[in-house]
Amino acid sequence: MTTPSPSAAMALDDVVARLAQHPRIDGLVLVGSAQGEHLPAYADYDLVIVLAANPLRLHVGVTTIDARLTDLIFVEKSHVQAILDAKHPVDPGEWTGRLVAWLQEGTVLFDRHGALAAAHAKVTTTSLLRPLDATDVTQACFGLNYNVAQTARLLTSDDPVYQLAALVRMQWFGVGDLLA
């Protein structure tokens, strides 16, 4: 049996205040559909958590905050610094590029050292994402087609290990390939 997270009944502001107390958290950015005063019923929270360091290399998680499904996205502060140091557009498929996109659309909720505010100001006043080119499109198409073919192959097997592998692939590669 699973135990609900204490954050399931907490307001987002309370969760932010609690997370801000943790010394390893440098910043928090709210992105996605749950921004603004009036949240649609379907809106989930997408919370980018900027860590001083990420020794476990954990990049995504899921929880519930205020009875809303919440995607947690973990980014190291080195990516914030890379934005501040960038002299040329960055690759939108890399973590620094993803952070650029999140900062362009997101709301900074907590900023321990002021670096997120500076990065937010930079990405909203300069064109910092490298435009996609034909190679990016080709790679995305190849990746999608390859993963569909491999998953379909696994699903033809009666072996429970292959069935489980197909389920894992559908969870692992599905949305990630569309966003990368």
Short mmCIF file of N, CA and C in Angstrom, two decimals:
data_model
loop_
_atom_site.label_atom_id
_atom_site.label_comp_id
_atom_site.label_asym_id
_atom_site.label_seq_id
_atom_site.Cartn_x
_atom_site.Cartn_y
_atom_site.Cartn_z
N MET A 1 0.84 -1.18 0.00
CA MET A 1 0.00 0.00 0.00
C MET A 1 0.88 1.24 0.00
N THR A 2 0.48 2.24 -0.74
CA THR A 2 1.25 3.48 -0.76
C THR A 2 0.64 4.49 0.20
N THR A 3 1.49 5.35 0.70
CA THR A 3 1.06 6.40 1.61
C THR A 3 1.08 7.72 0.86
N PRO A 4 -0.02 8.47 0.90
CA PRO A 4 -0.02 9.76 0.20
C PRO A 4 1.05 10.69 0.77
N SER A 5 1.61 11.49 -0.09
CA SER A 5 2.59 12.48 0.33
C SER A 5 1.91 13.52 1.21
N PRO A 6 2.61 14.04 2.22
CA PRO A 6 2.02 15.12 3.02
C PRO A 6 1.65 16.33 2.17
N SER A 7 2.33 16.50 1.04
CA SER A 7 2.04 17.65 0.18
C SER A 7 0.69 17.54 -0.52
N ALA A 8 0.07 16.37 -0.51
CA ALA A 8 -1.20 16.18 -1.20
C ALA A 8 -2.27 17.12 -0.67
N ALA A 9 -2.20 17.44 0.62
CA ALA A 9 -3.19 18.33 1.23
C ALA A 9 -2.65 19.73 1.48
N MET A 10 -1.43 20.01 1.03
CA MET A 10 -0.82 21.32 1.26
C MET A 10 -1.01 22.22 0.05
N ALA A 11 -1.20 23.51 0.30
CA ALA A 11 -1.26 24.49 -0.79
C ALA A 11 0.13 24.63 -1.41
N LEU A 12 0.17 24.99 -2.68
CA LEU A 12 1.45 25.15 -3.37
C LEU A 12 2.35 26.13 -2.63
N ASP A 13 1.81 27.24 -2.18
CA ASP A 13 2.63 28.23 -1.46
C ASP A 13 3.28 27.64 -0.22
N ASP A 14 2.56 26.75 0.47
CA ASP A 14 3.12 26.11 1.67
C ASP A 14 4.23 25.13 1.30
N VAL A 15 4.04 24.42 0.20
CA VAL A 15 5.09 23.49 -0.26
C VAL A 15 6.33 24.28 -0.67
N VAL A 16 6.13 25.38 -1.37
CA VAL A 16 7.26 26.22 -1.78
C VAL A 16 8.01 26.73 -0.55
N ALA A 17 7.28 27.20 0.45
CA ALA A 17 7.92 27.70 1.68
C ALA A 17 8.71 26.59 2.37
N ARG A 18 8.17 25.40 2.37
CA ARG A 18 8.86 24.26 3.00
C ARG A 18 10.12 23.88 2.22
N LEU A 19 9.99 23.81 0.89
CA LEU A 19 11.15 23.46 0.07
C LEU A 19 12.23 24.53 0.16
N ALA A 20 11.84 25.78 0.27
CA ALA A 20 12.80 26.88 0.35
C ALA A 20 13.69 26.78 1.59
N GLN A 21 13.25 26.05 2.59
CA GLN A 21 14.04 25.87 3.81
C GLN A 21 15.19 24.88 3.62
N HIS A 22 15.10 24.07 2.57
CA HIS A 22 16.13 23.04 2.36
C HIS A 22 17.36 23.69 1.72
N PRO A 23 18.53 23.52 2.33
CA PRO A 23 19.73 24.21 1.82
C PRO A 23 20.19 23.74 0.44
N ARG A 24 19.79 22.57 0.00
CA ARG A 24 20.22 22.07 -1.32
C ARG A 24 19.34 22.57 -2.46
N ILE A 25 18.25 23.24 -2.12
CA ILE A 25 17.36 23.77 -3.16
C ILE A 25 17.70 25.23 -3.39
N ASP A 26 18.14 25.53 -4.62
CA ASP A 26 18.52 26.89 -4.98
C ASP A 26 17.36 27.68 -5.57
N GLY A 27 16.38 26.99 -6.14
CA GLY A 27 15.28 27.72 -6.73
C GLY A 27 14.13 26.82 -7.15
N LEU A 28 12.99 27.45 -7.38
CA LEU A 28 11.78 26.76 -7.82
C LEU A 28 11.10 27.59 -8.90
N VAL A 29 10.69 26.92 -9.96
CA VAL A 29 10.02 27.59 -11.08
C VAL A 29 8.76 26.80 -11.41
N LEU A 30 7.63 27.49 -11.48
CA LEU A 30 6.37 26.87 -11.87
C LEU A 30 6.19 27.07 -13.37
N VAL A 31 5.98 25.97 -14.09
CA VAL A 31 5.77 26.04 -15.54
C VAL A 31 4.48 25.30 -15.88
N GLY A 32 4.06 25.41 -17.11
CA GLY A 32 2.92 24.63 -17.57
C GLY A 32 1.58 25.31 -17.39
N SER A 33 0.54 24.48 -17.32
CA SER A 33 -0.84 24.96 -17.36
C SER A 33 -1.35 25.55 -16.05
N ALA A 34 -0.64 25.38 -14.97
CA ALA A 34 -1.15 25.80 -13.65
C ALA A 34 -0.61 27.15 -13.20
N GLN A 35 -0.41 28.05 -14.13
CA GLN A 35 0.04 29.39 -13.76
C GLN A 35 -1.14 30.35 -13.80
N GLY A 36 -1.10 31.35 -12.97
CA GLY A 36 -2.16 32.34 -12.94
C GLY A 36 -3.08 32.14 -11.76
N GLU A 37 -4.03 33.04 -11.62
CA GLU A 37 -4.93 33.00 -10.47
C GLU A 37 -6.01 31.94 -10.59
N HIS A 38 -6.57 31.76 -11.76
CA HIS A 38 -7.69 30.84 -11.95
C HIS A 38 -7.21 29.61 -12.70
N LEU A 39 -7.02 28.53 -11.96
CA LEU A 39 -6.50 27.31 -12.56
C LEU A 39 -7.63 26.49 -13.15
N PRO A 40 -7.48 26.02 -14.38
CA PRO A 40 -8.49 25.11 -14.92
C PRO A 40 -8.48 23.80 -14.14
N ALA A 41 -9.61 23.12 -14.14
CA ALA A 41 -9.74 21.87 -13.38
C ALA A 41 -8.72 20.83 -13.83
N TYR A 42 -8.36 20.84 -15.11
CA TYR A 42 -7.44 19.84 -15.63
C TYR A 42 -5.97 20.15 -15.33
N ALA A 43 -5.68 21.34 -14.85
CA ALA A 43 -4.29 21.78 -14.69
C ALA A 43 -3.57 20.97 -13.61
N ASP A 44 -2.38 20.53 -13.97
CA ASP A 44 -1.50 19.92 -12.98
C ASP A 44 -0.39 20.93 -12.71
N TYR A 45 0.40 20.66 -11.69
CA TYR A 45 1.56 21.50 -11.43
C TYR A 45 2.77 20.87 -12.10
N ASP A 46 3.61 21.72 -12.67
CA ASP A 46 4.91 21.31 -13.19
C ASP A 46 5.91 22.19 -12.45
N LEU A 47 6.68 21.58 -11.57
CA LEU A 47 7.57 22.33 -10.70
C LEU A 47 9.02 21.99 -11.02
N VAL A 48 9.76 22.98 -11.50
CA VAL A 48 11.19 22.82 -11.76
C VAL A 48 11.91 23.13 -10.46
N ILE A 49 12.70 22.17 -9.99
CA ILE A 49 13.44 22.31 -8.73
C ILE A 49 14.92 22.42 -9.07
N VAL A 50 15.50 23.58 -8.81
CA VAL A 50 16.92 23.80 -9.09
C VAL A 50 17.70 23.39 -7.85
N LEU A 51 18.56 22.39 -8.03
CA LEU A 51 19.36 21.84 -6.93
C LEU A 51 20.79 22.36 -6.98
N ALA A 52 21.36 22.57 -5.80
CA ALA A 52 22.78 22.95 -5.73
C ALA A 52 23.62 21.86 -6.39
N ALA A 53 23.27 20.61 -6.16
CA ALA A 53 23.93 19.46 -6.77
C ALA A 53 22.89 18.34 -6.86
N ASN A 54 23.09 17.45 -7.80
CA ASN A 54 22.16 16.35 -8.01
C ASN A 54 22.95 15.04 -8.08
N PRO A 55 23.49 14.57 -6.94
CA PRO A 55 24.35 13.39 -6.98
C PRO A 55 23.65 12.12 -7.45
N LEU A 56 22.34 12.03 -7.30
CA LEU A 56 21.62 10.84 -7.73
C LEU A 56 21.25 10.87 -9.21
N ARG A 57 21.47 12.01 -9.85
CA ARG A 57 21.12 12.21 -11.26
C ARG A 57 19.63 11.96 -11.50
N LEU A 58 18.82 12.26 -10.50
CA LEU A 58 17.38 12.17 -10.63
C LEU A 58 16.91 13.38 -11.43
N HIS A 59 16.12 13.15 -12.48
CA HIS A 59 15.68 14.26 -13.32
C HIS A 59 14.18 14.53 -13.23
N VAL A 60 13.39 13.50 -12.99
CA VAL A 60 11.94 13.69 -12.91
C VAL A 60 11.36 12.89 -11.76
N GLY A 61 10.25 13.37 -11.26
CA GLY A 61 9.50 12.68 -10.22
C GLY A 61 8.05 13.10 -10.33
N VAL A 62 7.22 12.48 -9.54
CA VAL A 62 5.80 12.83 -9.54
C VAL A 62 5.29 12.76 -8.11
N THR A 63 4.39 13.66 -7.78
CA THR A 63 3.76 13.69 -6.47
C THR A 63 2.41 14.37 -6.62
N THR A 64 1.81 14.70 -5.51
CA THR A 64 0.56 15.47 -5.50
C THR A 64 0.74 16.65 -4.58
N ILE A 65 0.34 17.82 -5.05
CA ILE A 65 0.34 19.03 -4.23
C ILE A 65 -1.05 19.63 -4.34
N ASP A 66 -1.66 19.88 -3.19
CA ASP A 66 -2.99 20.51 -3.14
C ASP A 66 -3.98 19.74 -4.02
N ALA A 67 -3.92 18.42 -3.93
CA ALA A 67 -4.80 17.50 -4.67
C ALA A 67 -4.62 17.59 -6.19
N ARG A 68 -3.51 18.15 -6.64
CA ARG A 68 -3.21 18.20 -8.08
C ARG A 68 -1.98 17.34 -8.37
N LEU A 69 -2.07 16.57 -9.42
CA LEU A 69 -0.90 15.82 -9.87
C LEU A 69 0.22 16.81 -10.13
N THR A 70 1.42 16.46 -9.71
CA THR A 70 2.55 17.39 -9.85
C THR A 70 3.75 16.67 -10.43
N ASP A 71 4.23 17.19 -11.56
CA ASP A 71 5.48 16.70 -12.14
C ASP A 71 6.61 17.49 -11.52
N LEU A 72 7.61 16.79 -11.05
CA LEU A 72 8.80 17.41 -10.47
C LEU A 72 9.94 17.25 -11.47
N ILE A 73 10.60 18.34 -11.79
CA ILE A 73 11.70 18.32 -12.75
C ILE A 73 12.92 18.86 -12.03
N PHE A 74 13.95 18.03 -11.91
CA PHE A 74 15.14 18.39 -11.15
C PHE A 74 16.26 18.84 -12.09
N VAL A 75 16.80 20.02 -11.83
CA VAL A 75 17.85 20.61 -12.66
C VAL A 75 18.96 21.11 -11.73
N GLU A 76 20.20 20.90 -12.12
CA GLU A 76 21.32 21.41 -11.31
C GLU A 76 21.54 22.89 -11.58
N LYS A 77 22.01 23.59 -10.56
CA LYS A 77 22.26 25.03 -10.70
C LYS A 77 23.32 25.33 -11.75
N SER A 78 24.13 24.34 -12.11
CA SER A 78 25.13 24.55 -13.16
C SER A 78 24.46 24.92 -14.48
N HIS A 79 23.22 24.46 -14.70
CA HIS A 79 22.50 24.83 -15.92
C HIS A 79 22.04 26.28 -15.88
N VAL A 80 21.72 26.78 -14.69
CA VAL A 80 21.39 28.20 -14.54
C VAL A 80 22.63 29.02 -14.86
N GLN A 81 23.77 28.59 -14.33
CA GLN A 81 25.02 29.31 -14.60
C GLN A 81 25.38 29.25 -16.08
N ALA A 82 25.11 28.12 -16.72
CA ALA A 82 25.39 27.99 -18.16
C ALA A 82 24.56 29.00 -18.96
N ILE A 83 23.33 29.24 -18.52
CA ILE A 83 22.50 30.26 -19.19
C ILE A 83 23.13 31.63 -19.00
N LEU A 84 23.54 31.92 -17.79
CA LEU A 84 24.13 33.23 -17.51
C LEU A 84 25.43 33.44 -18.28
N ASP A 85 26.19 32.37 -18.49
CA ASP A 85 27.47 32.45 -19.18
C ASP A 85 27.34 32.36 -20.70
N ALA A 86 26.18 31.94 -21.20
CA ALA A 86 26.02 31.67 -22.64
C ALA A 86 26.24 32.91 -23.49
N LYS A 87 27.09 32.75 -24.49
CA LYS A 87 27.35 33.81 -25.47
C LYS A 87 26.66 33.51 -26.80
N HIS A 88 26.26 32.25 -26.96
CA HIS A 88 25.63 31.79 -28.20
C HIS A 88 24.39 30.98 -27.84
N PRO A 89 23.46 30.82 -28.79
CA PRO A 89 22.27 30.02 -28.52
C PRO A 89 22.62 28.59 -28.11
N VAL A 90 21.80 28.03 -27.23
CA VAL A 90 22.04 26.69 -26.71
C VAL A 90 21.08 25.70 -27.39
N ASP A 91 21.43 24.43 -27.32
CA ASP A 91 20.65 23.36 -27.92
C ASP A 91 19.36 23.16 -27.12
N PRO A 92 18.19 23.27 -27.76
CA PRO A 92 16.94 23.13 -27.03
C PRO A 92 16.70 21.72 -26.49
N GLY A 93 17.42 20.73 -26.99
CA GLY A 93 17.25 19.36 -26.52
C GLY A 93 18.09 19.01 -25.32
N GLU A 94 19.03 19.85 -24.96
CA GLU A 94 19.88 19.62 -23.79
C GLU A 94 19.21 20.21 -22.56
N TRP A 95 19.68 19.82 -21.37
CA TRP A 95 19.06 20.30 -20.14
C TRP A 95 19.12 21.82 -20.01
N THR A 96 20.21 22.43 -20.41
CA THR A 96 20.29 23.89 -20.33
C THR A 96 19.24 24.51 -21.25
N GLY A 97 19.07 23.97 -22.43
CA GLY A 97 18.06 24.47 -23.36
C GLY A 97 16.65 24.28 -22.83
N ARG A 98 16.41 23.16 -22.19
CA ARG A 98 15.09 22.94 -21.59
C ARG A 98 14.82 23.97 -20.50
N LEU A 99 15.85 24.25 -19.70
CA LEU A 99 15.69 25.25 -18.65
C LEU A 99 15.43 26.63 -19.24
N VAL A 100 16.06 26.95 -20.37
CA VAL A 100 15.78 28.22 -21.05
C VAL A 100 14.29 28.31 -21.37
N ALA A 101 13.74 27.25 -21.96
CA ALA A 101 12.32 27.25 -22.34
C ALA A 101 11.42 27.37 -21.11
N TRP A 102 11.77 26.67 -20.04
CA TRP A 102 10.95 26.75 -18.82
C TRP A 102 11.00 28.14 -18.21
N LEU A 103 12.17 28.76 -18.23
CA LEU A 103 12.28 30.11 -17.68
C LEU A 103 11.55 31.13 -18.56
N GLN A 104 11.52 30.90 -19.86
CA GLN A 104 10.82 31.83 -20.75
C GLN A 104 9.32 31.87 -20.44
N GLU A 105 8.75 30.72 -20.11
CA GLU A 105 7.31 30.65 -19.87
C GLU A 105 6.94 30.59 -18.41
N GLY A 106 7.88 30.30 -17.54
CA GLY A 106 7.56 30.00 -16.16
C GLY A 106 7.56 31.20 -15.23
N THR A 107 7.20 30.89 -13.98
CA THR A 107 7.18 31.87 -12.91
C THR A 107 8.16 31.43 -11.84
N VAL A 108 9.13 32.26 -11.53
CA VAL A 108 10.09 31.94 -10.48
C VAL A 108 9.38 32.11 -9.13
N LEU A 109 9.31 31.02 -8.37
CA LEU A 109 8.64 31.04 -7.07
C LEU A 109 9.61 31.24 -5.91
N PHE A 110 10.86 30.81 -6.12
CA PHE A 110 11.88 30.91 -5.08
C PHE A 110 13.23 30.99 -5.77
N ASP A 111 14.08 31.88 -5.25
CA ASP A 111 15.39 32.11 -5.86
C ASP A 111 16.37 32.46 -4.75
N ARG A 112 17.09 31.45 -4.27
CA ARG A 112 17.95 31.63 -3.10
C ARG A 112 19.05 32.68 -3.32
N HIS A 113 19.67 32.69 -4.49
CA HIS A 113 20.84 33.55 -4.70
C HIS A 113 20.64 34.62 -5.77
N GLY A 114 19.47 34.69 -6.37
CA GLY A 114 19.23 35.68 -7.41
C GLY A 114 19.62 35.25 -8.81
N ALA A 115 20.21 34.06 -8.95
CA ALA A 115 20.66 33.60 -10.26
C ALA A 115 19.48 33.29 -11.18
N LEU A 116 18.40 32.74 -10.63
CA LEU A 116 17.24 32.44 -11.48
C LEU A 116 16.62 33.72 -12.03
N ALA A 117 16.53 34.75 -11.21
CA ALA A 117 15.98 36.03 -11.69
C ALA A 117 16.85 36.58 -12.82
N ALA A 118 18.16 36.49 -12.67
CA ALA A 118 19.07 36.97 -13.71
C ALA A 118 18.92 36.13 -14.98
N ALA A 119 18.83 34.80 -14.82
CA ALA A 119 18.65 33.93 -15.99
C ALA A 119 17.30 34.19 -16.65
N HIS A 120 16.26 34.37 -15.84
CA HIS A 120 14.93 34.67 -16.37
C HIS A 120 14.96 35.96 -17.19
N ALA A 121 15.61 36.98 -16.65
CA ALA A 121 15.73 38.25 -17.38
C ALA A 121 16.47 38.06 -18.70
N LYS A 122 17.52 37.24 -18.69
CA LYS A 122 18.31 37.03 -19.90
C LYS A 122 17.49 36.30 -20.97
N VAL A 123 16.79 35.23 -20.57
CA VAL A 123 16.08 34.43 -21.58
C VAL A 123 14.82 35.11 -22.09
N THR A 124 14.32 36.10 -21.37
CA THR A 124 13.14 36.81 -21.86
C THR A 124 13.50 38.04 -22.68
N THR A 125 14.79 38.37 -22.73
CA THR A 125 15.20 39.54 -23.51
C THR A 125 16.17 39.20 -24.64
N THR A 126 16.63 37.96 -24.70
CA THR A 126 17.53 37.54 -25.78
C THR A 126 17.03 36.24 -26.38
N SER A 127 17.45 35.96 -27.59
CA SER A 127 17.09 34.72 -28.26
C SER A 127 18.17 33.70 -27.96
N LEU A 128 17.94 32.88 -26.95
CA LEU A 128 18.99 32.00 -26.45
C LEU A 128 18.86 30.54 -26.89
N LEU A 129 17.74 30.17 -27.53
CA LEU A 129 17.60 28.80 -28.01
C LEU A 129 18.01 28.70 -29.47
N ARG A 130 18.86 27.72 -29.77
CA ARG A 130 19.25 27.47 -31.15
C ARG A 130 18.02 27.01 -31.92
N PRO A 131 17.76 27.60 -33.10
CA PRO A 131 16.61 27.15 -33.89
C PRO A 131 16.79 25.70 -34.32
N LEU A 132 15.69 24.97 -34.38
CA LEU A 132 15.74 23.60 -34.87
C LEU A 132 16.07 23.60 -36.35
N ASP A 133 16.79 22.58 -36.78
CA ASP A 133 17.12 22.45 -38.19
C ASP A 133 16.68 21.09 -38.71
N ALA A 134 16.97 20.81 -39.96
CA ALA A 134 16.53 19.56 -40.59
C ALA A 134 17.11 18.34 -39.88
N THR A 135 18.32 18.44 -39.37
CA THR A 135 18.93 17.32 -38.64
C THR A 135 18.14 17.01 -37.37
N ASP A 136 17.71 18.04 -36.65
CA ASP A 136 16.90 17.84 -35.45
C ASP A 136 15.61 17.10 -35.78
N VAL A 137 14.97 17.50 -36.87
CA VAL A 137 13.71 16.88 -37.27
C VAL A 137 13.95 15.42 -37.65
N THR A 138 15.00 15.17 -38.41
CA THR A 138 15.32 13.80 -38.82
C THR A 138 15.60 12.92 -37.60
N GLN A 139 16.38 13.42 -36.66
CA GLN A 139 16.70 12.65 -35.46
C GLN A 139 15.45 12.37 -34.63
N ALA A 140 14.57 13.34 -34.51
CA ALA A 140 13.33 13.14 -33.76
C ALA A 140 12.46 12.08 -34.42
N CYS A 141 12.33 12.15 -35.74
CA CYS A 141 11.54 11.16 -36.47
C CYS A 141 12.13 9.76 -36.34
N PHE A 142 13.46 9.66 -36.47
CA PHE A 142 14.11 8.36 -36.32
C PHE A 142 13.85 7.80 -34.93
N GLY A 143 14.03 8.62 -33.91
CA GLY A 143 13.84 8.16 -32.54
C GLY A 143 12.42 7.68 -32.29
N LEU A 144 11.44 8.42 -32.76
CA LEU A 144 10.05 8.02 -32.59
C LEU A 144 9.75 6.71 -33.30
N ASN A 145 10.17 6.61 -34.56
CA ASN A 145 9.90 5.40 -35.33
C ASN A 145 10.62 4.19 -34.76
N TYR A 146 11.86 4.37 -34.33
CA TYR A 146 12.62 3.27 -33.74
C TYR A 146 11.91 2.76 -32.48
N ASN A 147 11.50 3.66 -31.62
CA ASN A 147 10.86 3.25 -30.37
C ASN A 147 9.51 2.60 -30.60
N VAL A 148 8.75 3.07 -31.57
CA VAL A 148 7.48 2.42 -31.91
C VAL A 148 7.74 1.01 -32.41
N ALA A 149 8.72 0.84 -33.29
CA ALA A 149 9.03 -0.48 -33.85
C ALA A 149 9.50 -1.45 -32.76
N GLN A 150 10.37 -1.00 -31.88
CA GLN A 150 10.87 -1.88 -30.83
C GLN A 150 9.76 -2.27 -29.85
N THR A 151 8.92 -1.32 -29.50
CA THR A 151 7.83 -1.62 -28.57
C THR A 151 6.84 -2.58 -29.21
N ALA A 152 6.52 -2.38 -30.48
CA ALA A 152 5.62 -3.30 -31.18
C ALA A 152 6.21 -4.71 -31.22
N ARG A 153 7.50 -4.82 -31.44
CA ARG A 153 8.16 -6.13 -31.45
C ARG A 153 8.03 -6.81 -30.10
N LEU A 154 8.27 -6.07 -29.03
CA LEU A 154 8.17 -6.64 -27.68
C LEU A 154 6.75 -7.11 -27.37
N LEU A 155 5.76 -6.36 -27.85
CA LEU A 155 4.36 -6.70 -27.56
C LEU A 155 3.90 -7.97 -28.27
N THR A 156 4.62 -8.43 -29.29
CA THR A 156 4.23 -9.66 -29.99
C THR A 156 4.63 -10.90 -29.21
N SER A 157 5.44 -10.74 -28.19
CA SER A 157 5.91 -11.88 -27.41
C SER A 157 4.93 -12.21 -26.28
N ASP A 158 4.86 -13.50 -25.94
CA ASP A 158 4.07 -13.93 -24.78
C ASP A 158 4.90 -13.92 -23.50
N ASP A 159 6.18 -13.69 -23.64
CA ASP A 159 7.08 -13.68 -22.48
C ASP A 159 6.74 -12.49 -21.57
N PRO A 160 6.47 -12.74 -20.28
CA PRO A 160 6.12 -11.64 -19.38
C PRO A 160 7.23 -10.60 -19.22
N VAL A 161 8.48 -11.02 -19.38
CA VAL A 161 9.58 -10.06 -19.30
C VAL A 161 9.51 -9.09 -20.47
N TYR A 162 9.22 -9.62 -21.67
CA TYR A 162 9.08 -8.76 -22.84
C TYR A 162 7.87 -7.83 -22.69
N GLN A 163 6.78 -8.36 -22.14
CA GLN A 163 5.59 -7.53 -21.92
C GLN A 163 5.90 -6.39 -20.95
N LEU A 164 6.63 -6.71 -19.89
CA LEU A 164 7.02 -5.67 -18.93
C LEU A 164 7.96 -4.66 -19.58
N ALA A 165 8.90 -5.16 -20.39
CA ALA A 165 9.82 -4.26 -21.08
C ALA A 165 9.05 -3.31 -22.01
N ALA A 166 8.01 -3.83 -22.68
CA ALA A 166 7.20 -2.98 -23.54
C ALA A 166 6.49 -1.90 -22.72
N LEU A 167 5.96 -2.28 -21.58
CA LEU A 167 5.30 -1.31 -20.71
C LEU A 167 6.28 -0.23 -20.25
N VAL A 168 7.46 -0.65 -19.85
CA VAL A 168 8.48 0.31 -19.42
C VAL A 168 8.85 1.24 -20.57
N ARG A 169 9.03 0.68 -21.76
CA ARG A 169 9.37 1.51 -22.93
C ARG A 169 8.27 2.52 -23.23
N MET A 170 7.02 2.09 -23.12
CA MET A 170 5.92 3.02 -23.39
C MET A 170 5.90 4.16 -22.37
N GLN A 171 6.23 3.85 -21.13
CA GLN A 171 6.28 4.89 -20.11
C GLN A 171 7.53 5.76 -20.27
N TRP A 172 8.65 5.13 -20.56
CA TRP A 172 9.93 5.84 -20.60
C TRP A 172 10.10 6.70 -21.85
N PHE A 173 9.76 6.14 -23.01
CA PHE A 173 10.05 6.82 -24.27
C PHE A 173 8.88 7.62 -24.82
N GLY A 174 7.68 7.34 -24.41
CA GLY A 174 6.51 7.99 -25.00
C GLY A 174 6.57 9.50 -25.02
N VAL A 175 6.41 10.12 -23.89
CA VAL A 175 6.37 11.58 -23.82
C VAL A 175 7.76 12.17 -24.01
N GLY A 176 8.77 11.52 -23.48
CA GLY A 176 10.13 12.04 -23.58
C GLY A 176 10.58 12.27 -25.01
N ASP A 177 10.22 11.36 -25.91
CA ASP A 177 10.62 11.51 -27.31
C ASP A 177 9.89 12.67 -27.98
N LEU A 178 8.68 12.93 -27.55
CA LEU A 178 7.94 14.03 -28.15
C LEU A 178 8.47 15.38 -27.69
N LEU A 179 9.02 15.43 -26.48
CA LEU A 179 9.52 16.69 -25.94
C LEU A 179 10.97 16.95 -26.29
N ALA A 180 11.72 15.91 -26.57
CA ALA A 180 13.15 16.09 -26.81
C ALA A 180 13.42 16.66 -28.18
#
